[in-house]
């Protein structure tokens, strides 16, 4: 018998080698074709830049909106019935998604793109090219929006997001600790007086390290940015994208942080970690210059000191200076490849600028019986209107609304978030950690950070 | 002189019965149809992404806009960057802290569980393998609680011995050993599965012969068990090397690469590029790791097979 049973050779026109060759050729074509055609996934060329719907009660269709998959999803779902009273033919499909992980690849691949999405301000810049320019649509609302929120969402003179929350810096403190140490909270009006207050507390309670010194490089850098924004408006860069690290504001803020560390007035831990919570509860930490959202800890995270925490305005860097700075914040973006971007705009406009919308978001609801008080609207009309959330026992039933809104309105304009903001934590954030640990001087932090950020981030933004 | 066919047509006709036909037989098409799903899936999800990534590594593409060919720029940037080498060094230290200990311990425990008369061996196997099948996030949280500087159980116990608390996850000296300990805890079950399979394949007669010749347990282990599981050890070392070169979740969950960059592994450094949408540099970083792992794996395999 001469027959060959091997399917690779017997009766086959294609040998194994030929098949492999065919794959090699296909591979070669695969290698060459995308470059030749310049057709890469998510290439945003050719898409409409500006979104220009005509808001109308006749709008109809289904809109898919991505929301962070936590309590905010529950809160924003409560807006839908009110929205549907105004736009009855729009079906809102709000989906909880791990947005930081999933939105960038979705925008790049162009597959399964939502009509709109929640997005943290620090992440928007890196994806700005995939987002609609909303400048014209936002024009009627611009005067009613805090300026810094418009600044952080503007890239190449295009406003690419609908501003949502404002996260001002505040000063949280333990009333009983300050009272026992004889520190009057009303005296903490400057960062120098805050330092004096911490020294007084340490004299009274030698084990105290009243001010938290964040151990996470990224969050630590955001804390520093709050102090920088407070002093000079800008953060890491100015409106032209030029680095603003080698400035008096940075030098002053870093020197203050170094003093806290050198005098052992600062407690090292990561925000909301087990250690941090214990330090807050056992009196190690009692003065917390931090973003408004620190207040979720007294409300839900702390075990023994609920009700002992109070909030005041952030100290100024000099008498009469700004009493707040920005630390965090989020907005809503509309991808260029969305199927129903107009409907997404209608929802966001309603939720952000219609009193029925923002009143529902921040007012009492099933998720937050006293209202959402870990952030504030960015709409001036809302900030100047009646309180949206109520006092809470965990913060001594203070009039939170008045203090928080005063801080929000004090945030200086001019804050810009470069597209490489998060990556800068590997340089400025890490160098600041070294300084806190006594391994670098203020000048070294500034000089080395400028060099590293210029080489690895600024110069590589082609 | 013109070229002419040197094959006699009669011979060609005769050979026609054994040479392949130009047209495929029906049976041949069935064969191709059966293997086609694999090749289609491989081409779509294996070959194409690989080729695309190679191409990407020579561009400055950031996920939007035009694609610019920049030659070897991403590679030279990485190869002249201390952070890249630092991440490799961190991964190298992790390898040294994990692989030798884990391999030797896995062979020893596998031999013990297979050949000894220990009671409760099935329970012991389950206990050792349990961490391997437990979700990483849950284990990491438990580990963070155990090794917290100020409030962790570990430092609490050290305090009983009069020792100062150690910054297990917050100091540059201890961050890598602590992560290595976590990896050992988490993955030693996998090592044990591999080595148990290898040890159990060794014929019992070999051990009986050794016993008759008067070999004690220690000599039996080193002269019989270890040489006969050499191939499995080579396999495990290669797989571990691959795993450590890609190690991401463990340092990300425990230290986020810190303090400073002391526990930033090559996988975490690579993620930084992708997270920053610097896709070209990320792709170049990937291929440099592929080359490095290939060299290390070949070396490990050659070394462990050299005395076959």
XYZ file of C-alpha atoms in Angstrom:
770
model
C 0.000 0.000 0.000
C 1.399 3.284 -1.019
C -1.222 5.582 0.445
C -0.085 8.228 2.943
C -2.447 8.821 5.858
C -0.688 11.926 7.115
C -3.110 14.780 6.456
C -0.210 17.203 6.172
C 1.105 15.440 3.068
C -1.255 12.834 1.690
C -3.636 14.142 -0.912
C -3.071 17.634 0.282
C -2.064 20.539 -1.896
C -0.736 22.421 1.069
C 2.260 21.163 2.951
C 3.002 22.158 6.518
C 5.692 24.465 5.273
C 3.279 26.123 2.857
C 0.739 26.641 5.576
C 3.344 28.200 7.843
C 4.482 30.345 4.959
C 0.909 31.460 4.440
C 0.680 32.467 8.083
C 3.983 34.293 7.821
C 2.721 36.228 4.809
C -0.547 36.974 6.599
C 1.477 38.110 9.575
C 3.599 40.331 7.405
C 0.517 41.867 5.904
C -0.878 42.337 9.360
C 2.329 44.121 10.338
C 2.337 46.357 7.341
C -1.276 47.102 6.688
C -2.169 49.159 9.736
C 0.802 51.419 9.183
C 0.117 51.715 5.510
C -3.488 52.578 6.062
C -2.891 54.504 9.270
C -6.014 52.773 10.424
C -5.488 52.015 14.089
C -8.154 51.200 16.611
C -9.728 54.252 18.094
C -8.004 56.673 15.761
C -10.054 59.744 16.467
C -9.314 61.460 13.201
C -12.305 62.444 11.171
C -14.805 62.464 14.040
C -17.028 65.422 14.786
C -15.314 67.779 17.207
C -18.304 69.709 18.496
C -21.573 68.428 19.793
C -24.501 70.645 18.880
C -27.874 69.186 19.755
C -30.958 71.321 20.047
C -32.414 70.460 23.448
C -35.964 69.443 22.978
C -38.694 67.710 24.899
C -39.187 65.670 21.738
C -35.832 63.965 22.209
C -36.187 60.202 22.139
C -34.103 57.059 22.220
C -31.960 55.118 24.646
C -28.869 56.597 26.215
C -26.193 54.450 27.868
C -24.293 56.202 30.628
C -21.391 54.768 32.587
C -21.205 55.548 36.267
C -18.724 54.622 38.949
C -19.961 51.373 40.454
C -20.595 52.509 44.020
C -23.053 54.663 45.935
C -22.880 57.309 43.219
C -24.585 54.907 40.830
C -27.495 54.555 43.255
C -27.640 58.321 43.741
C -27.627 59.189 40.033
C -30.257 56.576 39.283
C -32.604 58.594 41.474
C -32.262 61.465 38.985
C -33.755 59.441 36.128
C -37.449 59.796 37.109
C -37.100 63.593 37.338
C -35.248 63.637 34.018
C -37.992 61.575 32.398
C -40.609 64.102 33.489
C -38.844 66.570 31.236
C -37.767 64.079 28.562
C -40.348 61.285 28.687
C -39.161 59.505 25.549
C -35.558 59.061 26.594
C -34.721 55.766 28.221
C -31.664 56.079 30.479
C -29.542 52.950 30.803
C -27.159 53.778 33.648
C -24.478 51.149 34.136
C -22.009 50.690 36.979
C -18.501 50.268 35.557
C -14.899 50.295 36.757
C -14.415 53.422 34.691
C -10.744 54.135 35.340
C -9.871 50.686 34.003
C -12.428 50.279 31.237
C -13.050 53.666 29.695
C -9.553 54.275 28.203
C -9.370 50.966 26.258
C -12.972 51.415 25.150
C -12.244 54.879 23.797
C -9.053 53.662 22.108
C -10.639 50.581 20.531
C -13.849 52.395 19.626
C -15.865 49.327 20.601
C -18.785 49.411 23.011
C -18.367 53.123 23.616
C -20.961 54.566 26.046
C -22.914 57.705 25.200
C -21.523 59.427 28.251
C -19.420 58.615 31.275
C -18.407 59.802 34.709
C -14.654 60.481 34.751
C -12.258 61.766 37.372
C -10.767 65.124 36.420
C -7.185 63.871 36.731
C -7.838 61.278 34.000
C -9.647 63.414 31.439
C -6.596 65.002 29.813
C -5.108 61.721 28.608
C -8.326 60.945 26.688
C -9.274 64.470 25.611
C -8.799 63.681 21.910
C -11.598 61.099 22.107
C -14.106 63.508 23.643
C -16.560 66.002 22.210
C -15.765 69.683 22.482
C -18.626 70.986 24.615
C -17.514 74.617 24.674
C -20.517 75.953 22.752
C -23.040 73.841 24.609
C -21.623 74.881 27.937
C -21.488 78.572 27.006
C -24.900 79.407 28.566
C -23.791 77.739 31.818
C -20.188 78.962 31.973
C -20.932 82.062 34.060
C -22.846 79.898 36.523
C -19.953 77.427 36.943
C -16.951 77.734 39.267
C -14.106 78.888 37.043
C -11.542 76.360 38.225
C -13.832 73.502 37.140
C -13.971 74.937 33.632
C -10.174 75.308 33.690
C -9.473 71.696 34.677
C -11.627 70.331 31.851
C -10.219 72.579 29.131
C -7.602 71.164 26.759
C -6.376 73.013 23.673
C -9.046 75.654 24.289
C -11.748 72.968 24.177
C -14.009 72.244 27.119
C -14.318 68.464 26.979
C -16.393 67.691 30.070
C -19.477 68.781 31.971
C -18.200 69.751 35.435
C -19.763 67.805 38.254
C -18.402 67.996 41.780
C -16.192 70.447 43.581
C -13.884 69.085 46.287
C -12.522 72.000 48.317
C -9.792 71.648 50.918
C -11.067 71.993 54.485
C -9.611 71.753 57.989
C -11.015 68.888 60.057
C -10.142 68.663 63.739
C -10.908 66.746 66.925
C -12.770 69.147 69.155
C -11.969 67.371 72.424
C -8.231 67.138 71.682
C -7.961 70.801 70.758
C -10.041 71.777 73.766
C -7.893 69.715 76.160
C -4.719 71.170 74.648
C -6.070 74.724 74.820
C -6.021 75.323 71.072
C -8.790 77.589 69.803
C -9.917 76.346 66.372
C -10.785 79.911 65.404
C -7.094 80.802 65.731
C -6.064 78.360 62.990
C -6.295 80.877 60.177
C -2.866 80.444 58.609
C -0.596 77.463 58.024
C 1.852 78.977 60.519
C -0.837 79.054 63.177
C -1.736 75.467 62.269
C 1.868 74.522 62.943
C 1.699 76.336 66.289
C -1.506 74.499 67.120
C 0.141 71.148 66.344
C 3.112 72.047 68.567
C 0.781 72.937 71.426
C -1.083 69.636 71.084
C 2.210 67.720 71.057
C 3.364 69.496 74.203
C 0.189 68.421 75.941
C 0.120 64.918 74.418
C 3.724 63.872 73.645
C 2.659 60.825 71.622
C 0.491 62.933 69.347
C 1.454 63.502 65.718
C -1.449 65.817 64.991
C -1.127 66.285 61.217
C -1.376 63.315 58.795
C 1.520 62.936 56.329
C 0.148 60.766 53.535
C 2.282 57.753 52.615
C 0.744 57.118 49.201
C 2.824 59.005 46.615
C -0.133 59.826 44.374
C -2.490 60.997 47.107
C 0.375 62.863 48.785
C 0.979 64.752 45.555
C -2.695 65.653 45.305
C -2.509 66.984 48.863
C 0.457 69.119 47.847
C -1.480 70.342 44.788
C -4.265 71.562 47.082
C -1.718 73.781 48.821
C -0.247 74.949 45.541
C -3.604 75.747 43.943
C -4.507 77.661 47.069
C -1.430 79.874 46.722
C -0.985 80.405 43.022
C -4.100 79.121 41.269
C -2.110 76.834 39.019
C -0.932 73.355 39.973
C 1.856 71.528 38.156
C 1.491 73.640 35.005
C 0.152 77.011 33.946
C -2.390 77.722 31.210
C 0.334 77.345 28.570
C 1.429 73.963 29.871
C 4.708 75.258 31.321
C 5.892 73.613 34.538
C 5.283 75.700 37.664
C 7.165 73.531 40.133
C 10.152 75.784 40.671
C 8.087 78.514 42.319
C 7.709 80.159 45.700
C 4.390 78.390 46.238
C 5.971 74.934 45.921
C 8.931 75.957 48.056
C 6.686 77.300 50.784
C 4.316 74.313 50.835
C 7.159 71.764 50.789
C 9.013 73.645 53.530
C 5.874 73.558 55.671
C 5.458 69.814 55.120
C 9.145 69.228 55.907
C 8.773 71.201 59.149
C 5.836 69.004 60.149
C 7.977 65.934 59.490
C 11.177 67.242 61.096
C 9.403 68.314 64.296
C 7.615 64.940 64.440
C 4.256 66.649 64.208
C 3.113 64.357 61.394
C 1.673 60.829 61.436
C 2.689 58.516 58.599
C -0.025 56.284 57.189
C -2.103 55.767 54.065
C -5.472 57.455 53.854
C -8.345 55.305 55.186
C -6.009 52.393 55.976
C -6.428 50.458 59.210
C -3.479 52.354 60.678
C -4.880 55.728 59.627
C -8.271 54.985 61.134
C -6.626 53.896 64.398
C -4.526 57.089 64.481
C -7.654 59.192 64.000
C -9.515 57.329 66.730
C -6.730 57.178 69.315
C -5.886 60.883 69.178
C -2.563 60.572 67.351
C -4.056 62.689 64.551
C -6.247 65.643 65.429
C -5.652 68.319 62.747
C -6.467 67.283 59.199
C -6.072 69.792 56.372
C -7.676 67.682 53.655
C -10.335 67.582 50.954
C -14.003 67.786 51.891
C -14.393 64.043 51.352
C -12.401 63.293 54.509
C -15.786 63.605 56.210
C -16.838 60.117 55.104
C -14.432 58.749 57.734
C -16.124 60.347 60.755
C -19.469 59.328 59.250
C -18.712 55.713 58.394
C -15.100 54.682 59.035
C -14.161 55.752 62.552
C -15.121 53.651 65.527
C -14.781 55.706 68.699
C -14.614 59.381 67.755
C -17.757 59.915 65.719
C -19.297 63.158 66.830
C -15.977 64.592 68.039
C -14.908 65.856 64.629
C -15.531 69.371 63.367
C -14.744 71.213 60.187
C -13.486 74.702 59.459
C -11.984 76.587 56.555
C -8.527 75.581 55.429
C -5.886 77.973 56.839
C -4.487 80.518 54.405
C -0.807 80.784 53.523
C -0.830 84.409 54.542
C -3.418 86.612 56.203
C -6.179 87.387 53.739
C -5.132 84.610 51.347
C -7.428 81.996 49.826
C -9.006 79.717 52.434
C -9.277 76.681 50.174
C -7.721 74.763 47.300
C -8.857 71.911 45.088
C -8.191 68.267 45.935
C -10.055 65.863 43.664
C -13.154 66.219 41.567
C -14.986 64.551 38.722
C -16.916 65.450 35.600
C -18.932 63.830 32.819
C -17.543 63.240 29.352
C -19.204 62.456 26.030
C -17.114 60.318 23.621
C -16.940 61.308 19.977
C -17.898 57.769 19.042
C -21.043 57.736 21.155
C -24.197 56.677 19.319
C -26.494 59.097 21.127
C -24.253 61.891 22.408
C -27.077 64.429 22.252
C -29.132 62.444 24.738
C -26.134 62.148 27.058
C -25.739 65.919 26.982
C -29.428 66.398 27.850
C -29.106 64.123 30.873
C -25.922 65.722 32.156
C -27.234 69.233 31.609
C -30.344 68.324 33.575
C -28.458 66.592 36.402
C -25.880 69.372 36.771
C -27.757 72.601 36.070
C -31.456 71.991 36.670
C -32.405 72.511 40.345
C -34.513 69.349 40.121
C -31.379 67.511 38.949
C -28.723 68.699 41.386
C -31.280 68.856 44.171
C -31.860 65.139 43.704
C -28.151 64.313 43.524
C -27.129 66.180 46.678
C -30.372 66.152 48.635
C -31.496 63.464 51.101
C -32.153 60.086 49.517
C -32.208 56.402 50.430
C -28.424 56.123 50.083
C -27.608 59.325 51.970
C -30.457 60.161 54.356
C -28.902 63.554 55.163
C -27.811 64.201 51.588
C -24.536 63.736 49.730
C -22.059 65.846 51.724
C -18.675 64.450 50.588
C -18.650 66.800 47.594
C -20.380 69.948 46.375
C -21.958 71.060 43.112
C -19.859 73.222 40.794
C -22.879 75.369 39.958
C -22.888 78.774 41.627
C -26.696 78.920 41.757
C -26.687 75.705 43.753
C -23.887 76.835 46.058
C -25.669 80.123 46.748
C -29.097 78.554 47.151
C -30.700 76.812 50.109
C -28.732 73.955 51.730
C -28.931 70.733 49.782
C -27.642 68.484 52.557
C -28.324 68.518 56.286
C -25.995 68.622 59.300
C -24.794 65.234 60.570
C -24.237 64.052 64.129
C -20.830 62.577 63.244
C -19.628 66.139 62.704
C -21.333 67.640 65.721
C -24.427 68.783 63.784
C -22.452 71.709 62.419
C -23.839 73.809 59.592
C -21.725 71.976 57.031
C -23.389 73.547 54.041
C -22.364 77.110 54.913
C -18.730 76.220 55.651
C -18.306 73.881 52.712
C -19.848 76.202 50.143
C -17.754 79.119 51.401
C -14.665 76.969 50.834
C -15.830 75.900 47.369
C -16.259 79.482 46.266
C -12.794 80.347 47.621
C -10.937 77.946 45.295
C -8.728 80.105 43.059
C -9.175 79.850 39.284
C -6.416 78.777 36.912
C -5.958 75.147 37.946
C -4.825 72.967 35.025
C -4.371 69.226 35.027
C -1.805 68.047 32.474
C -2.540 64.794 30.652
C 0.448 63.222 32.448
C -0.689 64.257 35.939
C -0.968 60.731 37.363
C 2.466 59.758 36.046
C 4.036 62.723 37.849
C 3.396 60.954 41.151
C 6.285 58.616 40.303
C 8.579 61.659 40.428
C 7.207 64.570 42.446
C 5.109 62.296 44.672
C 7.996 59.931 45.358
C 10.508 62.749 45.908
C 8.127 64.356 48.380
C 7.911 61.058 50.258
C 11.710 60.960 50.427
C 11.728 64.476 51.830
C 9.188 63.566 54.513
C 11.398 60.603 55.433
C 14.396 62.923 55.795
C 16.157 61.733 52.648
C 15.837 64.849 50.501
C 15.759 68.611 50.926
C 13.086 70.932 49.575
C 15.411 72.127 46.812
C 16.258 68.565 45.859
C 12.584 67.708 45.559
C 12.014 70.685 43.296
C 15.129 70.343 41.151
C 15.011 66.578 40.739
C 11.267 66.583 40.075
C 11.575 69.263 37.415
C 14.353 67.309 35.702
C 12.537 63.959 35.882
C 9.139 65.286 34.823
C 10.652 67.227 31.944
C 12.622 64.230 30.683
C 10.083 61.477 31.220
C 6.756 63.223 30.769
C 6.832 66.674 29.171
C 9.399 65.847 26.495
C 7.670 62.575 25.645
C 4.266 64.123 24.878
C 4.654 64.034 21.116
C 21.214 26.423 -24.469
C 17.691 26.347 -23.260
C 16.598 24.516 -20.186
C 14.396 21.544 -20.612
C 12.610 19.220 -18.268
C 14.856 16.421 -17.159
C 11.980 14.318 -15.894
C 10.759 11.693 -18.232
C 6.993 12.216 -18.797
C 6.452 8.509 -18.350
C 8.103 8.648 -14.960
C 6.024 11.699 -14.050
C 2.851 9.845 -15.026
C 3.883 6.838 -12.997
C 4.753 8.968 -10.029
C 1.390 10.655 -10.203
C -0.059 7.938 -8.107
C 2.189 8.733 -5.149
C 2.909 12.450 -5.493
C 0.381 14.827 -3.902
C -2.455 16.010 -6.076
C -2.770 19.724 -6.780
C -6.382 19.664 -5.568
C -7.121 18.710 -1.995
C -9.063 15.589 -1.368
C -12.310 15.817 0.508
C -10.592 14.225 3.462
C -7.939 16.942 3.403
C -10.542 19.721 3.568
C -12.171 18.045 6.536
C -8.810 18.070 8.280
C -8.302 21.753 7.623
C -11.830 22.536 8.737
C -11.221 20.725 11.998
C -8.055 22.632 12.807
C -9.325 25.951 11.449
C -11.014 27.150 14.676
C -7.737 26.960 16.533
C -5.819 28.844 13.864
C -8.542 31.468 13.462
C -8.636 32.102 17.197
C -4.860 32.064 17.380
C -4.580 34.512 14.497
C -7.206 36.832 15.982
C -6.200 36.775 19.624
C -2.572 35.628 19.503
C -0.761 36.479 16.298
C -2.450 39.733 15.374
C -2.121 41.395 18.800
C 1.499 40.263 18.944
C 2.272 41.689 15.539
C 0.353 44.860 16.329
C 2.307 45.271 19.559
C 5.628 44.862 17.745
C 4.546 47.525 15.312
C 3.337 49.725 18.157
C 6.711 49.576 19.858
C 8.203 51.567 16.982
C 5.599 54.327 17.181
C 4.614 57.137 19.524
C 0.905 56.308 19.451
C -1.001 57.258 22.578
C -4.359 55.835 21.696
C -5.547 58.761 19.611
C -4.425 60.872 16.701
C -1.920 59.922 14.036
C 0.667 57.180 14.338
C 4.250 58.336 13.882
C 7.066 55.911 13.188
C 9.912 56.764 15.562
C 12.275 53.856 14.944
C 14.092 52.555 17.989
C 13.398 55.625 20.088
C 11.201 53.816 22.620
C 13.811 51.090 23.028
C 16.706 53.502 23.492
C 14.626 55.534 25.955
C 14.038 52.439 28.061
C 17.543 51.042 27.801
C 19.026 54.346 28.955
C 16.470 54.824 31.720
C 17.421 54.006 35.311
C 13.789 53.355 36.211
C 13.597 50.541 33.662
C 16.743 48.913 35.012
C 15.568 49.542 38.556
C 12.326 47.684 37.853
C 14.302 44.787 36.391
C 16.553 44.759 39.443
C 13.502 44.673 41.711
C 12.098 41.737 39.736
C 15.494 40.039 39.894
C 15.595 40.350 43.679
C 12.041 38.997 43.835
C 13.154 36.026 41.747
C 16.057 35.320 44.090
C 13.818 35.616 47.137
C 11.089 33.391 45.758
C 12.114 30.809 43.180
C 15.037 28.944 44.831
C 13.284 28.654 48.196
C 9.961 27.721 46.676
C 11.434 25.109 44.341
C 13.560 23.368 46.945
C 10.790 23.455 49.529
C 8.223 22.135 47.035
C 10.392 19.142 46.092
C 11.121 18.372 49.733
C 7.496 18.628 50.850
C 6.293 16.655 47.823
C 8.747 13.876 48.669
C 7.647 13.961 52.285
C 3.959 13.816 51.434
C 4.432 11.072 48.852
C 6.835 8.734 50.525
C 6.554 9.199 54.244
C 4.170 7.477 56.573
C 2.909 10.781 57.913
C -0.669 10.833 59.043
C -3.116 13.377 57.687
C -1.191 13.786 54.426
C -4.407 14.544 52.532
C -5.299 17.262 55.015
C -1.781 18.673 54.758
C -1.997 18.779 50.951
C -5.286 20.657 51.167
C -3.903 23.129 53.682
C -0.885 23.889 51.501
C -2.948 24.289 48.347
C -5.705 26.381 49.977
C -3.939 29.786 49.653
C -3.396 29.124 45.937
C -7.144 28.933 45.320
C -8.065 31.828 47.621
C -8.763 35.181 45.889
C -5.739 37.462 45.801
C -7.575 40.555 47.068
C -8.842 38.795 50.187
C -5.417 37.408 50.978
C -3.758 40.770 50.402
C -6.108 42.481 52.836
C -5.350 39.876 55.470
C -1.641 40.280 54.782
C -1.810 44.069 55.113
C -3.512 43.684 58.478
C -0.875 41.208 59.629
C 2.042 43.385 58.545
C 0.788 46.894 59.340
C 3.616 48.851 60.961
C 1.622 50.334 63.811
C -1.224 47.922 64.356
C -0.186 44.628 62.715
C -0.109 41.335 64.570
C 3.447 40.635 63.426
C 4.872 43.741 65.048
C 2.693 43.126 68.092
C 4.396 39.746 68.502
C 7.822 41.299 67.927
C 6.996 43.755 70.684
C 6.583 40.835 73.091
C 10.163 39.891 72.282
C 11.299 43.422 73.015
C 11.920 44.246 69.365
C 11.166 47.542 67.643
C 8.301 47.563 65.115
C 9.341 46.968 61.507
C 7.924 48.835 58.523
C 7.246 45.649 56.584
C 5.468 47.330 53.708
C 6.643 50.887 54.274
C 10.432 50.684 54.241
C 12.666 50.156 51.235
C 14.607 47.341 52.904
C 11.609 45.231 53.901
C 9.100 45.876 51.130
C 10.507 43.287 48.678
C 11.019 40.474 51.235
C 7.486 41.042 52.551
C 5.981 40.867 49.074
C 8.103 37.761 48.406
C 6.703 36.187 51.554
C 3.196 36.943 50.329
C 3.942 35.341 46.958
C 5.437 32.287 48.652
C 2.358 31.998 50.818
C 0.017 32.446 47.875
C 1.650 30.317 45.195
C 3.491 27.510 46.953
C 0.425 25.326 46.479
C 0.969 25.469 42.734
C 4.624 24.509 43.156
C 3.561 21.594 45.308
C 1.062 20.340 42.730
C 3.788 20.253 40.070
C 6.322 18.551 42.299
C 3.831 16.070 43.731
C 2.969 14.941 40.214
C 6.671 14.575 39.411
C 7.581 12.698 42.585
C 4.634 10.342 42.263
C 5.804 9.375 38.779
C 9.046 7.974 40.147
C 8.644 4.179 40.216
C 8.510 2.683 43.694
C 11.016 -0.005 42.645
C 13.736 2.606 42.440
C 13.247 3.510 46.076
C 13.033 -0.179 47.043
C 16.331 -0.830 45.276
C 17.906 2.115 47.063
C 16.630 0.827 50.397
C 18.068 -2.619 49.701
C 21.390 -0.960 48.893
C 21.266 0.698 52.303
C 20.593 4.315 51.243
C 19.087 6.404 54.000
C 16.280 8.928 53.476
C 18.571 11.891 52.920
C 20.716 10.089 50.320
C 17.595 8.771 48.654
C 16.211 12.299 48.406
C 19.344 13.824 46.883
C 20.434 10.886 44.700
C 17.070 9.652 43.475
C 14.226 12.117 44.006
C 16.035 15.312 43.004
C 17.631 13.966 39.799
C 14.404 12.341 38.662
C 12.301 15.488 39.063
C 14.854 17.636 37.253
C 12.613 18.197 34.234
C 9.703 19.272 36.393
C 12.020 21.621 38.268
C 13.114 23.107 34.935
C 9.477 23.558 33.938
C 8.628 25.184 37.246
C 11.636 27.522 37.145
C 10.694 28.670 33.650
C 7.046 29.205 34.610
C 8.081 31.063 37.786
C 10.498 33.252 35.852
C 7.717 34.151 33.464
C 5.393 34.870 36.358
C 7.863 37.082 38.189
C 8.742 39.026 35.055
C 5.025 39.829 34.768
C 4.397 40.254 38.503
C 1.918 43.062 38.921
C -0.968 42.405 41.280
C 1.007 41.559 44.400
C 3.072 44.776 44.600
C 0.149 46.804 43.261
C -2.170 45.639 46.011
C 0.365 45.650 48.840
C 2.617 48.647 48.184
C 1.735 50.168 44.795
C 5.416 49.792 44.008
C 6.581 51.774 47.022
C 7.924 53.031 49.259
C 9.442 55.262 46.597
C 10.011 52.736 43.807
C 11.562 50.006 45.946
C 9.001 47.355 45.009
C 8.144 48.502 41.511
C 8.552 45.324 39.505
C 9.009 45.162 35.746
C 5.298 44.311 35.393
C 4.272 47.329 37.432
C 6.634 49.617 35.524
C 5.162 48.338 32.260
C 1.657 49.030 33.587
C 2.662 52.624 34.312
C 3.261 53.195 30.587
C -0.003 51.600 29.575
C -1.893 53.458 32.303
C -0.454 56.722 31.003
C -1.558 55.800 27.447
C 2.113 55.705 26.412
C 1.339 52.612 24.371
C 4.482 52.657 22.220
C 6.829 52.660 25.193
C 4.692 50.047 26.903
C 4.914 47.759 23.880
C 8.685 48.246 23.648
C 8.988 47.478 27.350
C 7.003 44.270 26.790
C 9.314 43.049 24.068
C 12.424 43.809 26.052
C 10.941 41.682 28.830
C 10.101 38.921 26.357
C 13.719 38.838 25.168
C 15.050 38.822 28.702
C 12.706 36.089 29.895
C 13.487 34.014 26.812
C 17.208 34.191 27.536
C 16.719 33.391 31.221
C 14.348 30.514 30.490
C 16.714 29.004 27.928
C 19.589 29.317 30.365
C 17.578 27.712 33.157
C 16.446 24.862 30.935
C 19.936 24.241 29.601
C 21.430 24.314 33.075
C 18.916 21.921 34.549
C 19.149 19.498 31.637
C 22.921 19.580 31.359
C 23.415 16.388 33.333
C 20.622 14.358 31.753
